[in-house]
Amino acid sequence: MYTPGSIFKVVTTTCAVENMPDVQSFEYECSGQTEIDGVKITCPSTHGKMNFKECLANSCNCAFAELALQLGPEKMEHYAESFGVIAPVTFDGIETPAGNYEASNAPDIDIGWSGAGQYNDLVNPCSFLTFVGAIANGGQGVRPYLVASVGNYQAQTTAMDRILSEETASVLQEFMRNNVVNNYGDENFPGFTVCAKSGTGQVGGELKANAMFAGFVADEAYPLAFVVAVEEGGYGRTTCVPIIAKVLKSCTDVMDRS
């Protein structure tokens, strides 16, 4: 299990889309920090005035703390559970560990940090993979399985329960695509239409942050979802983008030969 950092902001975004009728008109002005009950939540930089989509693209901790407080811990807990991001996944005789999201009895400062993927948040990469895969697939997840050989690979997926409406999935696809176009850079993924979110999971002590990156390819020929987790890797964008770019190229080379 890993502290997800900002990849969890996709969960908070989804909860907001489905529960805040005016969320598309949500605006936030980031000064680089905000104070909750006398304790600061900080961003790496001052983001200035942003709309909802820009809050996700800029990964603004302060904005997502505000969203989590507006939504409330009970609703956030419910959606983390219903999306499956903290549930174990069983496949091919393997059961992944359960994650964690609990904020009901927490002070407001910790509720705020939980919406940004910190506090006590924990995810297993495979569970989060099924979540971003469902976003790519119009809200319907598929069960993962192990591949013994990639010589002539043909996907044989098994559908899981629907976790999102097609309308919500479409909004998230648009937002995650915007992240790549205006933040991570399309040039890092030549030949692919990638939608993604990076994360930097602070783990405390003297350890470096875990680098995280989650998303999918929105091309019909390459229906691939992915999660990259690098322990003590630092920033998700810097560390994970070169890794997933190579992995996607290798995957599609095989798929093109099949």
GROMACS .gro file of C-alpha atoms in nm:
model
  258
    1MET     CA    1   0.000   0.000   0.000
    2TYR     CA    2   0.119   0.351  -0.077
    3THR     CA    3   0.033   0.703   0.026
    4PRO     CA    4  -0.122   0.810  -0.306
    5GLY     CA    5  -0.050   1.181  -0.297
    6SER     CA    6  -0.215   1.379  -0.572
    7ILE     CA    7  -0.338   1.087  -0.784
    8PHE     CA    8  -0.610   1.067  -0.515
    9LYS     CA    9  -0.732   1.409  -0.629
   10VAL     CA   10  -0.904   1.223  -0.913
   11VAL     CA   11  -1.122   1.056  -0.646
   12THR     CA   12  -1.199   1.394  -0.485
   13THR     CA   13  -1.274   1.540  -0.828
   14THR     CA   14  -1.514   1.256  -0.904
   15CYS     CA   15  -1.692   1.299  -0.572
   16ALA     CA   16  -1.727   1.672  -0.640
   17VAL     CA   17  -1.860   1.618  -0.994
   18GLU     CA   18  -2.134   1.390  -0.864
   19ASN     CA   19  -2.228   1.587  -0.552
   20MET     CA   20  -2.174   1.959  -0.615
   21PRO     CA   21  -2.425   2.084  -0.875
   22ASP     CA   22  -2.229   2.404  -0.936
   23VAL     CA   23  -1.884   2.244  -0.932
   24GLN     CA   24  -1.809   2.338  -1.294
   25SER     CA   25  -1.824   2.702  -1.184
   26PHE     CA   26  -1.598   2.635  -0.883
   27GLU     CA   27  -1.310   2.883  -0.864
   28TYR     CA   28  -1.021   2.908  -0.624
   29GLU     CA   29  -0.742   3.161  -0.578
   30CYS     CA   30  -0.427   2.996  -0.445
   31SER     CA   31  -0.173   3.210  -0.260
   32GLY     CA   32   0.053   2.909  -0.200
   33GLN     CA   33  -0.101   2.825   0.137
   34THR     CA   34  -0.423   2.825   0.332
   35GLU     CA   35  -0.491   2.798   0.702
   36ILE     CA   36  -0.740   2.560   0.864
   37ASP     CA   37  -0.787   2.581   1.241
   38GLY     CA   38  -0.456   2.761   1.269
   39VAL     CA   39  -0.260   2.498   1.072
   40LYS     CA   40  -0.128   2.554   0.720
   41ILE     CA   41  -0.191   2.354   0.407
   42THR     CA   42   0.070   2.442   0.148
   43CYS     CA   43   0.128   2.415  -0.225
   44PRO     CA   44   0.472   2.395  -0.389
   45SER     CA   45   0.398   2.725  -0.563
   46THR     CA   46   0.139   3.002  -0.588
   47HIS     CA   47  -0.119   2.900  -0.848
   48GLY     CA   48  -0.329   3.217  -0.854
   49LYS     CA   49  -0.693   3.215  -0.968
   50MET     CA   50  -0.812   2.887  -1.120
   51ASN     CA   51  -1.128   2.720  -1.242
   52PHE     CA   52  -1.212   2.363  -1.141
   53LYS     CA   53  -1.026   2.198  -1.427
   54GLU     CA   54  -0.717   2.410  -1.363
   55CYS     CA   55  -0.722   2.316  -0.993
   56LEU     CA   56  -0.669   1.952  -1.094
   57ALA     CA   57  -0.415   2.033  -1.366
   58ASN     CA   58  -0.211   2.244  -1.120
   59SER     CA   59  -0.264   1.985  -0.844
   60CYS     CA   60  -0.352   2.257  -0.595
   61ASN     CA   61  -0.349   2.116  -0.239
   62CYS     CA   62  -0.531   2.419  -0.102
   63ALA     CA   63  -0.818   2.391  -0.350
   64PHE     CA   64  -0.863   2.020  -0.290
   65ALA     CA   65  -0.859   2.070   0.085
   66GLU     CA   66  -1.145   2.317   0.037
   67LEU     CA   67  -1.334   2.070  -0.182
   68ALA     CA   68  -1.292   1.789   0.072
   69LEU     CA   69  -1.426   2.010   0.350
   70GLN     CA   70  -1.724   2.116   0.139
   71LEU     CA   71  -1.803   1.757   0.047
   72GLY     CA   72  -1.758   1.630   0.404
   73PRO     CA   73  -1.571   1.323   0.533
   74GLU     CA   74  -1.869   1.085   0.521
   75LYS     CA   75  -1.931   1.148   0.152
   76MET     CA   76  -1.560   1.122   0.074
   77GLU     CA   77  -1.541   0.789   0.259
   78HIS     CA   78  -1.847   0.658   0.077
   79TYR     CA   79  -1.704   0.740  -0.264
   80ALA     CA   80  -1.358   0.601  -0.188
   81GLU     CA   81  -1.531   0.275  -0.100
   82SER     CA   82  -1.776   0.272  -0.392
   83PHE     CA   83  -1.500   0.345  -0.644
   84GLY     CA   84  -1.304   0.045  -0.516
   85VAL     CA   85  -0.982   0.241  -0.462
   86ILE     CA   86  -0.949   0.114  -0.103
   87ALA     CA   87  -1.096  -0.232  -0.164
   88PRO     CA   88  -0.884  -0.544  -0.220
   89VAL     CA   89  -0.885  -0.691  -0.571
   90THR     CA   90  -0.879  -1.068  -0.622
   91PHE     CA   91  -0.750  -1.220  -0.946
   92ASP     CA   92  -0.553  -1.528  -1.051
   93GLY     CA   93  -0.535  -1.654  -0.692
   94ILE     CA   94  -0.397  -1.323  -0.560
   95GLU     CA   95  -0.570  -1.082  -0.325
   96THR     CA   96  -0.424  -0.734  -0.295
   97PRO     CA   97  -0.428  -0.558   0.043
   98ALA     CA   98  -0.708  -0.320   0.131
   99GLY     CA   99  -0.631   0.051   0.124
  100ASN     CA  100  -0.748   0.316   0.366
  101TYR     CA  101  -0.952   0.634   0.368
  102GLU     CA  102  -1.094   0.748   0.700
  103ALA     CA  103  -1.173   1.105   0.793
  104SER     CA  104  -1.505   1.100   0.981
  105ASN     CA  105  -1.355   1.171   1.322
  106ALA     CA  106  -1.061   1.374   1.200
  107PRO     CA  107  -1.006   1.747   1.257
  108ASP     CA  108  -1.068   1.974   0.958
  109ILE     CA  109  -0.700   2.009   0.877
  110ASP     CA  110  -0.668   1.633   0.829
  111ILE     CA  111  -0.989   1.615   0.628
  112GLY     CA  112  -0.837   1.879   0.402
  113TRP     CA  113  -0.515   1.687   0.357
  114SER     CA  114  -0.709   1.364   0.294
  115GLY     CA  115  -0.877   1.523  -0.009
  116ALA     CA  116  -0.529   1.590  -0.148
  117GLY     CA  117  -0.420   1.227  -0.101
  118GLN     CA  118  -0.231   1.265   0.225
  119TYR     CA  119  -0.327   1.222   0.597
  120ASN     CA  120  -0.394   0.845   0.643
  121ASP     CA  121  -0.480   0.774   0.277
  122LEU     CA  122  -0.340   0.446   0.142
  123VAL     CA  123  -0.400   0.272  -0.191
  124ASN     CA  124  -0.285  -0.045  -0.357
  125PRO     CA  125  -0.174   0.030  -0.715
  126CYS     CA  126  -0.381  -0.255  -0.862
  127SER     CA  127  -0.699  -0.127  -0.697
  128PHE     CA  128  -0.630   0.223  -0.826
  129LEU     CA  129  -0.563   0.074  -1.170
  130THR     CA  130  -0.917  -0.065  -1.184
  131PHE     CA  131  -1.049   0.282  -1.094
  132VAL     CA  132  -0.867   0.470  -1.372
  133GLY     CA  133  -0.950   0.184  -1.609
  134ALA     CA  134  -1.318   0.234  -1.533
  135ILE     CA  135  -1.285   0.606  -1.610
  136ALA     CA  136  -1.134   0.517  -1.947
  137ASN     CA  137  -1.408   0.260  -2.011
  138GLY     CA  138  -1.703   0.493  -1.958
  139GLY     CA  139  -1.749   0.402  -1.592
  140GLN     CA  140  -1.732   0.021  -1.627
  141GLY     CA  141  -1.429  -0.147  -1.476
  142VAL     CA  142  -1.262  -0.469  -1.589
  143ARG     CA  143  -1.093  -0.730  -1.372
  144PRO     CA  144  -0.713  -0.748  -1.407
  145TYR     CA  145  -0.534  -1.076  -1.479
  146LEU     CA  146  -0.178  -1.195  -1.520
  147VAL     CA  147  -0.036  -1.247  -1.868
  148ALA     CA  148   0.194  -1.548  -1.908
  149SER     CA  149   0.319  -1.449  -2.253
  150VAL     CA  150   0.299  -1.139  -2.469
  151GLY     CA  151   0.400  -1.305  -2.797
  152ASN     CA  152   0.052  -1.283  -2.951
  153TYR     CA  153  -0.141  -1.097  -2.685
  154GLN     CA  154  -0.517  -1.059  -2.712
  155ALA     CA  155  -0.709  -0.905  -2.424
  156GLN     CA  156  -0.975  -1.126  -2.264
  157THR     CA  157  -1.129  -0.894  -2.011
  158THR     CA  158  -1.404  -0.968  -1.759
  159ALA     CA  159  -1.636  -0.683  -1.668
  160MET     CA  160  -1.667  -0.562  -1.309
  161ASP     CA  161  -1.955  -0.361  -1.163
  162ARG     CA  162  -2.018  -0.013  -1.301
  163ILE     CA  163  -1.880   0.245  -1.058
  164LEU     CA  164  -1.939   0.569  -1.253
  165SER     CA  165  -2.199   0.705  -1.490
  166GLU     CA  166  -2.091   0.762  -1.849
  167GLU     CA  167  -2.143   1.136  -1.795
  168THR     CA  168  -1.908   1.149  -1.496
  169ALA     CA  169  -1.649   0.934  -1.673
  170SER     CA  170  -1.660   1.171  -1.970
  171VAL     CA  171  -1.587   1.472  -1.748
  172LEU     CA  172  -1.292   1.293  -1.587
  173GLN     CA  173  -1.155   1.188  -1.924
  174GLU     CA  174  -1.163   1.553  -2.031
  175PHE     CA  175  -0.994   1.672  -1.711
  176MET     CA  176  -0.721   1.407  -1.717
  177ARG     CA  177  -0.656   1.474  -2.084
  178ASN     CA  178  -0.619   1.842  -2.002
  179ASN     CA  179  -0.356   1.751  -1.740
  180VAL     CA  180  -0.137   1.596  -2.008
  181VAL     CA  181  -0.191   1.863  -2.272
  182ASN     CA  182  -0.128   2.156  -2.039
  183ASN     CA  183   0.104   2.010  -1.775
  184TYR     CA  184   0.285   1.684  -1.846
  185GLY     CA  185   0.326   1.739  -2.220
  186ASP     CA  186   0.190   1.540  -2.516
  187GLU     CA  187   0.544   1.527  -2.654
  188ASN     CA  188   0.632   1.278  -2.381
  189PHE     CA  189   0.385   1.028  -2.528
  190PRO     CA  190   0.438   1.035  -2.907
  191GLY     CA  191   0.167   0.848  -3.092
  192PHE     CA  192  -0.067   0.823  -2.791
  193THR     CA  193  -0.361   1.017  -2.651
  194VAL     CA  194  -0.278   0.992  -2.281
  195CYS     CA  195  -0.497   1.106  -1.990
  196ALA     CA  196  -0.331   1.106  -1.649
  197LYS     CA  197  -0.265   1.248  -1.303
  198SER     CA  198   0.066   1.257  -1.119
  199GLY     CA  199   0.121   1.229  -0.746
  200THR     CA  200   0.392   1.289  -0.490
  201GLY     CA  201   0.306   1.086  -0.180
  202GLN     CA  202   0.474   1.229   0.129
  203VAL     CA  203   0.558   0.942   0.366
  204GLY     CA  204   0.718   1.134   0.652
  205GLY     CA  205   1.046   1.110   0.838
  206GLU     CA  206   1.363   1.132   0.633
  207LEU     CA  207   1.222   0.930   0.345
  208LYS     CA  208   1.175   1.088   0.006
  209ALA     CA  209   0.821   1.103  -0.130
  210ASN     CA  210   0.683   0.816  -0.336
  211ALA     CA  211   0.640   0.906  -0.702
  212MET     CA  212   0.300   0.811  -0.847
  213PHE     CA  213   0.142   0.841  -1.191
  214ALA     CA  214  -0.196   0.700  -1.299
  215GLY     CA  215  -0.398   0.719  -1.616
  216PHE     CA  216  -0.487   0.557  -1.947
  217VAL     CA  217  -0.452   0.576  -2.323
  218ALA     CA  218  -0.766   0.710  -2.492
  219ASP     CA  219  -0.693   0.547  -2.829
  220GLU     CA  220  -0.930   0.268  -2.937
  221ALA     CA  221  -0.641   0.062  -3.074
  222TYR     CA  222  -0.456   0.071  -2.741
  223PRO     CA  223  -0.703   0.034  -2.451
  224LEU     CA  224  -0.439   0.053  -2.178
  225ALA     CA  225  -0.466   0.182  -1.822
  226PHE     CA  226  -0.162   0.220  -1.598
  227VAL     CA  227  -0.031   0.304  -1.254
  228VAL     CA  228   0.336   0.375  -1.186
  229ALA     CA  229   0.462   0.370  -0.826
  230VAL     CA  230   0.828   0.439  -0.746
  231GLU     CA  231   0.917   0.415  -0.379
  232GLU     CA  232   1.108   0.727  -0.266
  233GLY     CA  233   1.101   0.839  -0.628
  234GLY     CA  234   1.020   1.203  -0.556
  235TYR     CA  235   0.798   1.391  -0.798
  236GLY     CA  236   0.554   1.178  -0.995
  237ARG     CA  237   0.584   1.373  -1.317
  238THR     CA  238   0.965   1.380  -1.324
  239THR     CA  239   1.021   1.018  -1.225
  240CYS     CA  240   0.723   0.830  -1.366
  241VAL     CA  241   0.660   0.988  -1.707
  242PRO     CA  242   0.980   0.849  -1.866
  243ILE     CA  243   0.900   0.504  -1.724
  244ILE     CA  244   0.543   0.482  -1.849
  245ALA     CA  245   0.641   0.624  -2.188
  246LYS     CA  246   0.879   0.328  -2.238
  247VAL     CA  247   0.627   0.076  -2.105
  248LEU     CA  248   0.348   0.202  -2.332
  249LYS     CA  249   0.579   0.185  -2.634
  250SER     CA  250   0.671  -0.175  -2.549
  251CYS     CA  251   0.305  -0.270  -2.498
  252THR     CA  252   0.191  -0.122  -2.826
  253ASP     CA  253   0.480  -0.279  -3.017
  254VAL     CA  254   0.345  -0.617  -2.906
  255MET     CA  255  -0.016  -0.521  -2.977
  256ASP     CA  256   0.072  -0.402  -3.326
  257ARG     CA  257   0.226  -0.743  -3.402
  258SER     CA  258  -0.074  -0.938  -3.272
   0.00000   0.00000   0.00000
